[in-house]
Coordinates of C-alpha atoms and ligand atoms in Angstrom, one line a residue:
X1 CA 0.2 0.0 -0.1
X2 CA 1.2 3.4 -0.6
X3 CA 0.5 6.1 1.8
X4 CA -0.4 8.7 -0.8
X5 CA -3.5 6.6 -1.6
X6 CA -4.3 5.5 1.9
X7 CA -7.3 6.9 3.8
X8 CA -5.8 7.3 7.0
X9 CA -6.8 10.8 8.4
X10 CA -4.2 11.3 11.2
X11 CA -4.7 14.1 13.6
X12 CA -2.9 16.1 16.1
X13 CA -5.6 16.6 18.7
X14 CA -7.5 14.1 20.2
X15 CA -11.3 14.6 20.8
X16 CA -12.7 16.0 24.1
X17 CA -14.8 13.0 24.7
X18 CA -11.6 10.4 24.6
X19 CA -10.7 9.6 28.0
X20 CA -8.3 6.8 27.8
X21 CA -5.3 6.3 25.5
X22 CA -6.6 3.6 23.1
X23 CA -9.7 6.0 22.4
X24 CA -7.6 8.8 21.8
X25 CA -4.9 7.0 19.8
X26 CA -7.4 5.2 17.6
X27 CA -9.0 8.2 16.8
X28 CA -5.5 10.3 16.2
X29 CA -4.3 7.5 14.1
X30 CA -7.1 7.4 11.7
X31 CA -8.3 4.0 12.8
X32 CA -11.8 4.9 13.7
X33 CA -14.4 7.7 13.8
X34 CA -17.4 8.4 15.9
X35 CA -20.8 8.4 14.2
X36 CA -22.9 8.8 17.2
X37 CA -22.4 7.7 20.9
X38 CA -21.2 3.9 20.9
X39 CA -21.2 3.9 17.2
X40 CA -18.2 4.1 15.2
X41 CA -16.9 3.9 11.5
X42 CA -13.8 1.7 11.1
X43 CA -11.3 3.2 8.6
X44 CA -9.1 1.1 6.4
X45 CA -6.4 0.9 9.2
X46 CA -8.7 -0.2 11.7
X47 CA -10.3 -2.9 9.5
X48 CA -7.1 -4.4 8.6
X49 CA -6.2 -4.7 12.4
X50 CA -9.5 -6.4 12.8
X51 CA -9.4 -8.6 9.9
X52 CA -6.1 -10.0 11.4
X53 CA -7.5 -10.5 14.8
X54 CA -10.5 -12.3 13.2
X55 CA -7.8 -14.3 11.2
X56 CA -6.1 -15.7 14.5
X57 CA -9.3 -16.3 16.1
X58 CA -10.9 -18.4 12.9
X59 CA -7.5 -20.2 12.7
X60 CA -7.5 -21.4 16.4
X61 CA -11.2 -22.1 16.4
X62 CA -11.1 -24.3 13.4
X63 CA -8.0 -25.8 15.0
X64 CA -10.3 -26.8 18.1
X65 CA -12.8 -28.4 15.7
X66 CA -15.4 -25.7 15.9
X67 CA -17.4 -25.0 12.5
X68 CA -18.1 -21.1 11.5
X69 CA -21.6 -20.2 10.4
X70 CA -23.5 -17.0 9.6
X71 CA -26.5 -16.3 11.8
X72 CA -29.1 -13.4 11.2
X73 CA -28.7 -10.2 13.5
X74 CA -32.3 -9.7 13.3
X75 CA -33.9 -12.1 16.0
X76 CA -37.7 -12.8 16.2
X77 CA -39.1 -12.4 19.7
X78 CA -40.8 -15.9 19.5
X79 CA -37.3 -17.4 20.4
X80 CA -36.6 -15.1 23.0
X81 CA -39.8 -15.3 24.4
X82 CA -39.3 -19.3 24.5
X83 CA -36.1 -19.0 26.4
X84 CA -37.8 -16.3 28.9
X85 CA -35.2 -13.4 28.1
X86 CA -37.5 -11.4 26.0
X87 CA -38.7 -9.5 29.0
X88 CA -35.8 -9.8 31.2
X89 CA -32.9 -8.7 29.1
X90 CA -33.7 -5.1 29.7
X91 CA -33.1 -2.0 27.8
X92 CA -29.6 -3.2 26.3
X93 CA -31.5 -5.1 23.9
X94 CA -32.6 -3.0 20.8
X95 CA -36.1 -4.1 19.7
X96 CA -38.3 -3.0 16.9
X97 CA -41.0 -4.0 14.5
X98 CA -41.3 -5.3 10.9
X99 CA -43.9 -4.1 8.3
X100 CA -46.3 -6.7 9.9
X101 CA -46.2 -5.2 13.3
X102 CA -44.0 -8.7 14.4
X103 CA -41.5 -8.0 17.0
X104 CA -37.8 -8.3 16.6
X105 CA -34.4 -7.7 18.0
X106 CA -30.9 -6.9 17.0
X107 CA -29.2 -9.6 18.5
X108 CA -27.0 -8.7 21.6
X109 CA -25.8 -12.6 21.8
X110 CA -27.2 -15.7 20.0
X111 CA -28.0 -18.5 22.4
X112 CA -31.7 -18.3 21.2
X113 CA -31.0 -18.3 17.4
X114 CA -28.4 -21.2 17.7
X115 CA -30.4 -23.3 20.0
X116 CA -33.3 -23.2 17.5
X117 CA -31.0 -24.1 14.6
X118 CA -29.6 -27.0 16.5
X119 CA -33.0 -28.3 17.8
X120 CA -34.5 -28.4 14.2
X121 CA -31.6 -30.2 12.8
X122 CA -29.9 -32.5 15.5
X123 CA -31.6 -35.4 16.7
X124 CA -29.2 -38.1 17.9
X125 CA -26.1 -38.3 20.2
X126 CA -24.3 -39.9 16.9
X127 CA -24.6 -36.1 15.8
X128 CA -23.2 -34.6 18.8
X129 CA -21.0 -32.9 20.0
X130 CA -21.2 -29.9 17.9
X131 CA -19.3 -26.3 18.1
X132 CA -20.5 -23.7 16.0
X133 CA -19.2 -20.2 15.8
X134 CA -19.7 -16.9 14.0
X135 CA -18.0 -13.7 13.7
X136 CA -20.5 -10.9 13.7
X137 CA -22.2 -7.5 14.8
X138 CA -23.8 -7.7 18.0
X139 CA -25.9 -4.8 19.3
X140 CA -26.2 -3.7 23.0
X141 CA -27.9 -0.3 23.9
X142 CA -25.3 0.2 26.7
X143 CA -26.5 2.3 29.6
X144 CA -22.8 4.3 29.3
X145 CA -21.4 3.5 25.8
X146 CA -17.8 5.0 26.6
X147 CA -14.1 4.5 25.8
X148 CA -14.6 4.1 22.1
X149 CA -14.4 0.7 21.1
X150 CA -13.9 -0.7 24.2
X151 CA -17.9 -0.4 25.4
X152 CA -19.8 0.4 22.1
X153 CA -23.6 -0.1 21.1
X154 CA -22.5 -1.9 17.8
X155 CA -19.5 -4.1 18.0
X156 CA -18.1 -7.2 16.6
X157 CA -18.1 -10.5 18.6
X158 CA -16.8 -14.1 17.9
X159 CA -19.5 -15.9 19.7
X160 CA -19.4 -20.1 19.9
X161 CA -21.9 -22.1 21.3
X162 CA -21.4 -26.1 21.8
X163 CA -23.7 -28.9 22.2
X164 CA -23.1 -32.3 24.2
X165 CA -24.8 -35.4 24.9
X166 CA -23.3 -35.6 28.3
X167 CA -22.2 -33.1 31.1
X168 CA -18.7 -34.6 31.0
X169 CA -18.0 -33.9 27.5
X170 CA -19.6 -30.2 27.8
X171 CA -16.4 -29.9 30.4
X172 CA -14.2 -31.4 28.1
X173 CA -15.3 -28.7 25.2
X174 CA -15.1 -25.9 27.9
X175 CA -11.3 -26.9 28.6
X176 CA -10.6 -27.2 25.0
X177 CA -11.9 -23.7 24.7
X178 CA -9.9 -22.5 27.6
X179 CA -6.8 -23.7 25.8
X180 CA -7.7 -22.1 22.5
X181 CA -8.3 -19.0 24.2
X182 CA -5.0 -19.1 25.9
X183 CA -3.4 -19.6 22.5
X184 CA -5.5 -16.9 20.8
X185 CA -4.5 -14.3 23.1
X186 CA -1.1 -15.4 23.3
X187 CA -1.0 -14.9 19.5
X188 CA -2.3 -11.7 19.7
X189 CA 0.6 -10.6 21.5
X190 CA -1.5 -9.7 24.7
X191 CA -0.6 -10.1 28.4
X192 CA -3.7 -11.6 29.9
X193 CA -5.0 -13.5 32.9
X194 CA -7.8 -16.3 32.7
X195 CA -9.7 -15.6 35.8
X196 CA -12.5 -17.4 37.6
X197 CA -15.8 -15.2 37.0
X198 CA -19.3 -15.2 38.5
X199 CA -21.9 -17.2 36.5
X200 CA -24.8 -14.7 37.4
X201 CA -28.3 -15.8 37.0
X202 CA -27.3 -18.7 34.9
X203 CA -25.9 -20.2 38.1
X204 CA -24.5 -23.7 38.9
X205 CA -21.9 -24.0 36.1
X206 CA -19.0 -22.3 35.8
X207 CA -16.9 -19.7 33.9
X208 CA -13.8 -17.8 33.3
X209 CA -13.2 -14.4 31.9
X210 CA -10.0 -13.6 30.1
X211 CA -8.7 -10.0 30.9
X212 CA -5.9 -8.1 29.4
X213 CA -4.2 -6.3 32.1
X214 CA -4.5 -2.6 31.7
X215 CA -4.7 0.1 34.3
X216 CA -7.7 1.8 32.7
X217 CA -9.7 -1.7 32.7
X218 CA -13.2 -1.7 34.0
X219 CA -12.4 -5.3 35.3
X220 CA -11.0 -6.0 38.7
X221 CA -9.3 -9.1 39.5
X222 CA -7.1 -10.8 42.0
X223 CA -4.3 -13.4 41.6
X224 CA -1.9 -15.2 43.7
X225 CA 1.8 -15.1 42.6
X226 CA 2.5 -18.3 44.9
X227 CA -0.2 -20.6 43.4
X228 CA -1.6 -19.2 40.3
X229 CA -5.3 -18.6 41.5
X230 CA -7.0 -15.8 39.8
X231 CA -10.4 -14.6 39.9
X232 CA -12.7 -11.7 39.3
X233 CA -13.3 -9.7 42.2
X234 CA -16.8 -10.6 41.7
X235 CA -15.9 -14.1 42.3
X236 CA -12.9 -14.3 44.3
X237 CA -12.6 -15.9 47.6
X238 CA -10.3 -15.9 50.6
X239 CA -9.4 -17.8 53.4
X240 CA -11.7 -17.4 56.4
X241 CA -9.6 -15.1 58.8
X242 CA -8.4 -16.6 62.1
X243 CA -9.8 -15.5 65.2
X244 CA -7.6 -13.5 67.5
X245 CA -6.5 -15.9 70.6
X246 CA -7.9 -15.0 73.7
X247 CA -10.4 -12.3 72.0
X248 CA -12.7 -12.1 74.8
X249 CA -9.9 -11.0 77.5
X250 CA -9.4 -7.9 75.1
X251 CA -13.0 -6.9 75.3
X252 CA -13.8 -3.5 77.1
X253 CA -16.9 -2.1 78.5
X254 CA -19.4 -1.0 75.6
X255 CA -19.8 2.9 75.9
X256 CA -22.4 5.2 74.2
X257 CA -21.0 8.4 73.1
X258 CA -22.8 11.6 71.8
X259 CA -22.0 12.2 68.0
X260 CA -24.4 14.9 66.8
X261 CA -25.1 14.8 63.2
X262 CA -21.9 12.6 62.6
X263 CA -23.2 9.8 60.2
X264 CA -20.5 8.9 57.4
X265 CA -17.9 6.6 58.1
X266 CA -15.2 9.3 57.4
X267 CA -17.1 11.8 59.8
X268 CA -17.2 9.1 62.8
X269 CA -13.4 8.3 62.1
X270 CA -12.6 12.1 62.3
X271 CA -15.0 13.0 65.2
X272 CA -13.9 10.0 67.4
X273 CA -10.4 10.0 66.3
X274 CA -10.8 6.3 65.5
X275 CA -9.4 4.6 62.1
X276 CA -12.1 3.4 59.7
X277 CA -10.6 -0.1 60.1
X278 CA -12.0 -0.1 63.7
X279 CA -15.6 1.1 62.7
X280 CA -18.3 -1.4 61.5
X281 CA -21.0 -0.1 59.3
X282 CA -24.6 -1.6 59.2
X283 CA -26.2 -2.0 55.7
X284 CA -29.8 -3.0 55.2
X285 CA -30.8 -4.9 52.1
X286 CA -33.8 -6.5 50.4
X287 CA -33.2 -9.8 48.8
X288 CA -35.6 -11.2 46.7
X289 CA -38.0 -9.3 48.9
X290 CA -36.8 -10.2 52.2
X291 CA -34.8 -7.8 54.6
X292 CA -31.4 -8.6 55.8
X293 CA -28.7 -6.6 57.6
X294 CA -25.1 -6.8 56.9
X295 CA -22.0 -5.7 59.1
X296 CA -18.8 -4.7 57.1
X297 CA -15.7 -3.2 58.4
X298 CA -15.8 0.8 57.7
X299 CA -13.0 0.9 55.0
X300 CA -14.8 -1.9 52.9
X301 CA -17.3 -2.2 50.4
X302 CA -19.7 -4.8 49.8
X303 CA -19.4 -6.6 46.4
X304 CA -23.0 -7.3 45.7
X305 CA -22.5 -9.9 43.1
X306 CA -20.8 -12.0 45.9
X307 CA -23.6 -11.2 48.3
X308 CA -26.2 -12.2 45.8
X309 CA -24.3 -15.6 45.2
X310 CA -24.1 -16.4 48.8
X311 CA -27.5 -15.5 49.6
X312 CA -28.5 -17.5 46.3
X313 CA -31.0 -14.6 45.5
X314 CA -31.8 -13.0 42.0
X315 CA -32.5 -9.6 43.1
X316 CA -30.6 -7.6 45.7
X317 CA -30.9 -3.9 46.7
X318 CA -30.3 -1.5 49.6
X319 CA -33.4 -0.6 51.5
X320 CA -34.9 2.8 51.2
X321 CA -35.0 5.0 54.2
X322 CA -38.6 4.6 55.1
X323 CA -38.0 0.7 54.9
X324 CA -35.0 0.9 57.0
X325 CA -36.8 3.0 59.6
X326 CA -39.6 0.6 59.5
X327 CA -37.9 -2.7 59.8
X328 CA -35.4 -1.3 62.3
X329 CA -37.0 1.3 64.3
X330 CA -33.7 3.1 63.9
X331 CA -32.6 6.2 62.2
X332 CA -30.4 5.8 59.1
X333 CA -26.9 6.8 59.7
X334 CA -27.1 5.4 63.3
X335 CA -27.9 1.9 62.7
X336 CA -26.8 -0.4 65.5
X337 CA -26.6 -4.2 65.4
X338 CA -27.9 -4.6 68.9
X339 CA -31.5 -5.6 69.2
X340 CA -31.9 -6.1 65.5
X341 CA -35.0 -7.9 64.2
X342 CA -33.9 -8.7 60.9
X343 CA -31.3 -11.5 60.4
X344 CA -27.6 -10.2 60.7
X345 CA -24.9 -11.3 58.4
X346 CA -21.2 -10.1 58.9
X347 CA -18.6 -10.1 56.4
X348 CA -15.3 -11.7 56.9
X349 CA -13.7 -8.5 57.8
X350 CA -15.4 -8.3 61.1
X351 CA -14.0 -11.6 62.4
X352 CA -10.7 -10.2 63.7
X353 CA -12.1 -6.9 64.8
X354 CA -12.4 -6.0 68.7
X355 CA -13.9 -3.2 70.6
X356 CA -15.1 -1.4 67.6
X357 CA -17.5 1.6 66.8
X358 CA -21.0 0.9 65.6
X359 CA -24.4 3.0 65.4
X360 CA -26.2 4.1 68.6
X361 CA -29.5 2.8 67.6
X362 CA -30.7 6.3 68.0
X363 CA -30.3 9.8 66.6
X364 CA -26.8 11.3 67.2
X365 CA -25.3 8.2 69.0
X366 CA -22.8 5.7 68.5
X367 CA -21.5 3.0 70.6
X368 CA -17.7 2.5 71.4
X369 CA -15.9 -1.2 72.4
X370 CA -18.8 -3.1 70.7
X371 CA -18.1 -6.8 70.4
X372 CA -20.0 -9.6 68.2
X373 CA -20.7 -12.4 70.5
X374 CA -20.9 -10.3 73.6
X375 CA -23.3 -7.6 72.4
X376 CA -25.0 -9.1 69.6
X377 CA -25.1 -12.6 67.4
X378 CA -24.0 -12.9 64.0
X379 CA -26.2 -15.3 61.9
X380 CA -23.4 -16.2 59.7
X381 CA -20.0 -14.7 58.5
X382 CA -19.8 -14.1 54.8
X383 CA -17.1 -13.4 52.4
X384 CA -18.7 -10.6 50.5
X385 CA -16.5 -7.6 50.6
X386 CA -14.8 -6.2 47.6
X387 CA -11.3 -7.1 47.2
X388 CA -8.3 -4.7 47.1
X389 CA -5.6 -6.9 47.2
X390 CA -3.8 -8.3 50.4
X391 CA -6.5 -10.9 51.3
X392 CA -5.6 -14.7 51.7
X393 CA -5.4 -16.9 48.8
X394 CA -8.2 -19.5 49.2
X395 CA -5.8 -22.1 47.9
X396 CA -2.5 -21.5 49.5
X397 CA -3.0 -18.5 52.0
X398 CA -0.4 -16.2 50.4
X399 CA -1.4 -12.4 49.8
X400 CA -3.3 -11.9 46.9
X401 CA -2.4 -9.1 44.2
X402 CA -5.0 -6.6 42.9
X403 CA -5.0 -5.6 39.3
X404 CA -7.2 -3.8 36.6
X405 CA -8.1 -5.6 33.2
X406 CA -10.3 -5.4 30.3
X407 CA -12.5 -8.4 29.6
X408 CA -11.9 -9.6 26.3
X409 CA -13.4 -12.9 26.5
X410 CA -15.6 -15.0 28.3
X411 CA -16.4 -18.7 28.4
X412 CA -19.4 -20.3 30.1
X413 CA -20.5 -23.9 30.9
X414 CA -24.1 -23.3 30.1
X415 CA -25.8 -26.7 31.2
X416 CA -29.2 -27.2 30.0
X417 CA -30.8 -23.8 30.6
X418 CA -31.5 -22.9 27.1
X419 CA -32.1 -26.5 25.6
X420 CA -34.7 -27.3 28.3
X421 CA -36.5 -24.1 27.8
X422 CA -36.5 -24.2 24.0
X423 CA -36.8 -28.1 23.9
X424 CA -33.3 -28.6 22.0
X425 CA -33.4 -32.5 22.9
X426 CA -31.5 -35.7 21.5
X427 CA -32.0 -39.4 21.6
X428 CA -29.3 -41.1 23.6
X429 CA -27.7 -44.5 23.1
X430 CA -30.6 -46.0 25.1
X431 CA -33.2 -44.4 23.0
X432 CA -34.1 -41.9 25.8
X433 CA -34.6 -38.4 24.9
X434 CA -32.7 -35.8 26.9
X435 CA -32.0 -32.1 26.8
X436 CA -28.3 -31.3 25.2
X437 CA -25.7 -29.5 27.4
X438 CA -24.5 -26.5 26.3
X439 CA -21.3 -24.1 26.5
X440 CA -20.8 -20.6 25.3
X441 CA -18.0 -18.8 24.4
X442 CA -17.3 -15.2 23.2
X443 CA -14.4 -12.8 22.3
X444 CA -15.0 -9.1 21.6
X445 CA -13.0 -8.6 18.3
X446 CA -13.4 -4.8 18.4
X447 CA -12.7 -4.7 22.2
X448 CA -9.5 -6.6 21.6
X449 CA -8.3 -4.1 19.1
X450 CA -8.8 -1.4 21.9
X451 CA -7.4 -3.6 24.8
X452 CA -3.9 -4.0 22.5
X453 CA -3.8 -0.4 22.4
X454 CA -4.3 0.2 25.8
X455 CA -1.6 -2.4 26.6
X456 CA 1.0 -1.0 24.5
X457 CA 1.3 2.5 23.6
X458 CA 4.1 5.6 24.2
X459 CA 3.8 9.3 24.1
X460 CA 4.3 9.4 20.4
X461 CA 1.4 6.8 19.5
X462 CA 0.2 3.1 19.3
X463 CA 3.0 0.0 19.4
X464 CA 1.2 -2.9 17.6
X465 CA 2.2 -6.4 18.3
X466 CA 3.2 -7.6 14.7
X467 CA 0.5 -10.1 14.3
X468 CA -2.3 -7.5 14.3
X469 CA -0.5 -4.6 13.2
X470 CA -2.1 -2.8 10.3
X471 CA 1.1 -3.1 8.3
X472 CA 4.3 -5.2 9.4
X473 CA 6.8 -2.8 8.0
X474 CA 6.9 0.9 6.7
X475 CA 9.2 2.1 4.2
X476 CA 10.2 5.8 4.5
X477 CA 12.1 7.5 1.9
X478 CA 13.4 10.8 3.6
X479 CA 13.3 12.6 0.2
X480 CA 11.0 11.4 -2.7
X481 CA 12.6 13.7 -5.0
X482 CA 16.0 12.3 -4.9
X483 CA 16.2 9.4 -7.3
X484 CA 18.5 7.2 -5.6
X485 CA 16.5 7.2 -2.3
X486 CA 13.0 6.7 -4.5
X487 CA 14.4 3.8 -6.4
X488 CA 15.9 2.0 -3.5
X489 CA 12.7 2.6 -1.4
X490 CA 10.5 1.3 -4.4
X491 CA 13.0 -1.8 -4.7
X492 CA 12.8 -2.9 -0.9
X493 CA 9.0 -2.2 -1.1
X494 CA 8.6 -4.3 -3.8
X495 CA 10.8 -7.1 -2.2
X496 CA 9.1 -7.1 1.3
X497 CA 5.7 -7.5 -0.6
X498 CA 6.8 -10.4 -2.8
X499 CA 8.1 -12.2 0.6
X500 CA 4.4 -11.8 2.0
X501 CA 5.1 -9.2 4.3
X502 CA 2.6 -6.5 4.8
X503 CA 4.2 -3.5 4.0
X504 CA 3.4 0.4 3.4
X505 CA 5.6 2.8 1.8
X506 CA 5.3 6.4 2.6
X507 CA 5.7 7.8 -0.9
X508 CA 4.4 11.2 0.1
X509 CA 6.1 14.3 -1.0
X510 CA 6.9 15.6 2.8
X511 CA 9.4 16.4 5.2
X512 CA 11.1 13.3 6.8
X513 CA 10.1 14.4 10.5
X514 CA 6.4 14.5 9.4
X515 CA 6.6 11.1 8.1
X516 CA 8.2 9.6 11.3
X517 CA 5.7 11.1 13.3
X518 CA 2.8 9.4 11.5
X519 CA 4.8 6.1 11.4
X520 CA 5.1 6.1 15.2
X521 CA 1.2 7.4 15.7
X522 CA 0.0 4.7 13.6
X523 CA 2.3 2.1 15.5
X524 CA 3.9 0.0 12.4
X525 CA 6.5 -2.3 14.4
X526 CA 9.3 -1.9 11.9
X527 CA 10.3 1.3 10.1
X528 CA 13.0 1.1 7.1
X529 CA 14.3 4.6 6.7
X530 CA 15.9 5.1 3.2
X531 CA 17.9 8.3 3.3
X532 CA 21.6 9.5 3.0
X533 CA 23.1 5.9 2.9
X534 CA 20.9 4.9 -0.2
X535 CA 23.8 5.4 -2.8
X536 CA 25.9 3.1 -0.7
X537 CA 23.2 0.6 -0.4
X538 CA 22.8 1.4 3.4
X539 CA 19.3 1.5 5.1
X540 CA 18.3 2.5 8.7
X541 CA 15.8 0.2 10.4
X542 CA 13.9 1.3 13.7
X543 CA 12.1 -0.8 15.8
X544 CA 8.9 0.9 17.1
X545 CA 8.7 -1.1 20.3
X546 CA 12.4 -0.6 21.8
X547 CA 13.2 2.5 19.7
X548 CA 16.4 1.1 18.8
X549 CA 17.9 2.0 15.5
X550 CA 20.6 0.6 13.2
X551 CA 22.1 0.4 9.8
X552 CA 21.9 -2.4 7.8
X553 CA 22.9 -3.3 4.0
X554 CA 19.9 -3.4 1.8
X555 CA 20.9 -6.9 0.7
X556 CA 20.6 -7.8 4.3
X557 CA 17.5 -6.2 5.3
X558 CA 15.1 -8.9 4.4
X559 CA 16.4 -11.4 6.8
X560 CA 16.8 -9.0 9.4
X561 CA 13.2 -7.9 9.1
X562 CA 11.8 -11.5 9.4
X563 CA 14.0 -11.9 12.4
X564 CA 12.6 -8.7 14.0
X565 CA 9.1 -9.5 13.3
X566 CA 9.0 -12.8 15.2
X567 CA 10.3 -10.7 18.5
X568 CA 8.1 -7.6 18.4
Ligands
ATP1 P1 -19.1 -6.4 30.3 O1 -19.1 -7.0 31.5 O2 -17.7 -5.8 29.9 O3 -20.4 -5.5 29.8 P2 -20.4 -8.8 29.2 O4 -20.2 -9.8 30.3 O5 -21.5 -8.2 28.9 O6 -19.2 -7.7 29.1 P3 -20.4 -10.9 27.2 O7 -21.9 -11.0 27.1 O8 -19.8 -11.9 28.1 O9 -19.9 -9.6 27.9 O10 -19.9 -10.7 26.0 C1 -18.6 -11.2 25.3 C2 -17.5 -10.4 25.0 O11 -18.1 -9.2 24.3 C3 -17.1 -9.8 26.0 O12 -15.9 -10.4 26.9 C4 -16.4 -8.4 25.6 O13 -15.1 -8.7 24.8 C5 -17.3 -8.4 24.4 N1 -18.2 -7.0 24.8 C6 -19.4 -7.0 25.3 N2 -19.9 -6.0 25.7 C7 -19.2 -5.0 24.6 C8 -19.4 -3.7 24.3 N3 -20.5 -3.1 24.7 N4 -18.6 -3.1 23.1 C9 -17.6 -3.9 23.1 N5 -17.4 -5.3 23.3 C10 -18.1 -5.8 23.8
MG2 MG1 -22.3 -6.3 29.2

């Protein structure tokens, strides 16, 4: 490709709504343009990157035995009504009517459509297992589309669904996909972790998220350096903290203190001169319609996904002020665990605490030196706080490390949720009709592009891994008016292309500094600069990732480029 013909409108400035580096750089580098909130044009450079990501995904999925299909994006409501999700998926699903007033949705995911296909066509255990995938558009009317392609309303996903005769076979395929995803993300040049994830309402089975490590990620995970345990913070567990020895001996006399207008933990801490770690806060929740109280250390936050899963409930919310007053007879801001009439749970963070501060149960009062077991009883200690690192690994006890990440893939053992709801059955070896056991496996293709940038960039621009770079090499003649420079550049360009190396030549009649800036911004891994050395057959090579520059004979360039492409 010739830069003079390339549609890559680069920019000096990033748009005002771009908050994170990948969003800024993909706009500035001319990869994407915004059409409306969460909707993007993907320009030639972006399209090339996406096609390369898709190529890796296709190769590895095919290698793993999956088969590619193309399913409709427009989904009839009947299928979603059958699965029971038409009314529960919520506003994220874009619904519309056709000319006959029939209801449709733009597919946010495709369990229904694929289960419908398989139930129509597959009847016997002999036709199983089956793993079908597609790479296509998904639509989700996200509440907060942001970060460019990271959380868009229309995006590209690879979604695969597998069907099995037995639970064991579904599990075998789950691990086959797990290995396949590891290979895919490794080939894409990403630093990632596969973490245990929450299974949400589907429940029962298990799931992993694949996270690209990046400080700007919306995902949170913990992992153990010692034994390799890793989990999303929505799922992570810890060893139950030990009880301090002779805990009772430390107990002091409980004391009521006057704390006028002092409600929030920060205020209580400051007013009483007691650290937040020695204050307990009490929260009232309504879980599937039933009230409960939860006590947690003052500096900790509740991970509601974990609380939901511990309580085995579908809906969880904080009680309103009126509900709190009605249920406890106490004012909000001064809630006390003493004499509570609703079931009282306490987070693990409460276990080691002694002589702590709690609300006084009446307006403007707190209690000092409260102790669970003596002053009030806890129904159950539960592990429901948001992890921030330092908790004890559930496998080996070493302190967990905290990281942020971008969820680029998600694998799920679904079980028979969809096959039972939609009647996807088969006849087994004994002639018995049974529901198929399913799995589903997604990769956010467009999100991978953003995540790759988020992981590797510098002040000058993007640093693509060579496997997904829009071009592997850029040849930069410093002056196209000089015949020796022009001719050698063209010769090198021709040779690299002949060798199957994806090469761009910057044939524009522009200053070298201008060209270098664009090459750095776009992030092409290897730059071949043809300048003063041209008459002697010498060119300069710059490696985008390391910034390393060196001279090489034009005749030896090809070998050198091939070697470098393997490393960057
Ligand atoms: P998130 O928690 O980030 O909303 P999700 O759990 O809703 O993701 P899945 O339903 O598991 O996502 O979809 C599979 C993959 O599709 C995700 O791992 C992610 O890479 C990608 N994806 C999901 N939502 C979006 C979006 N709005 N924009 C771009 N990619 C997305
Ligand atoms: Mg989502």
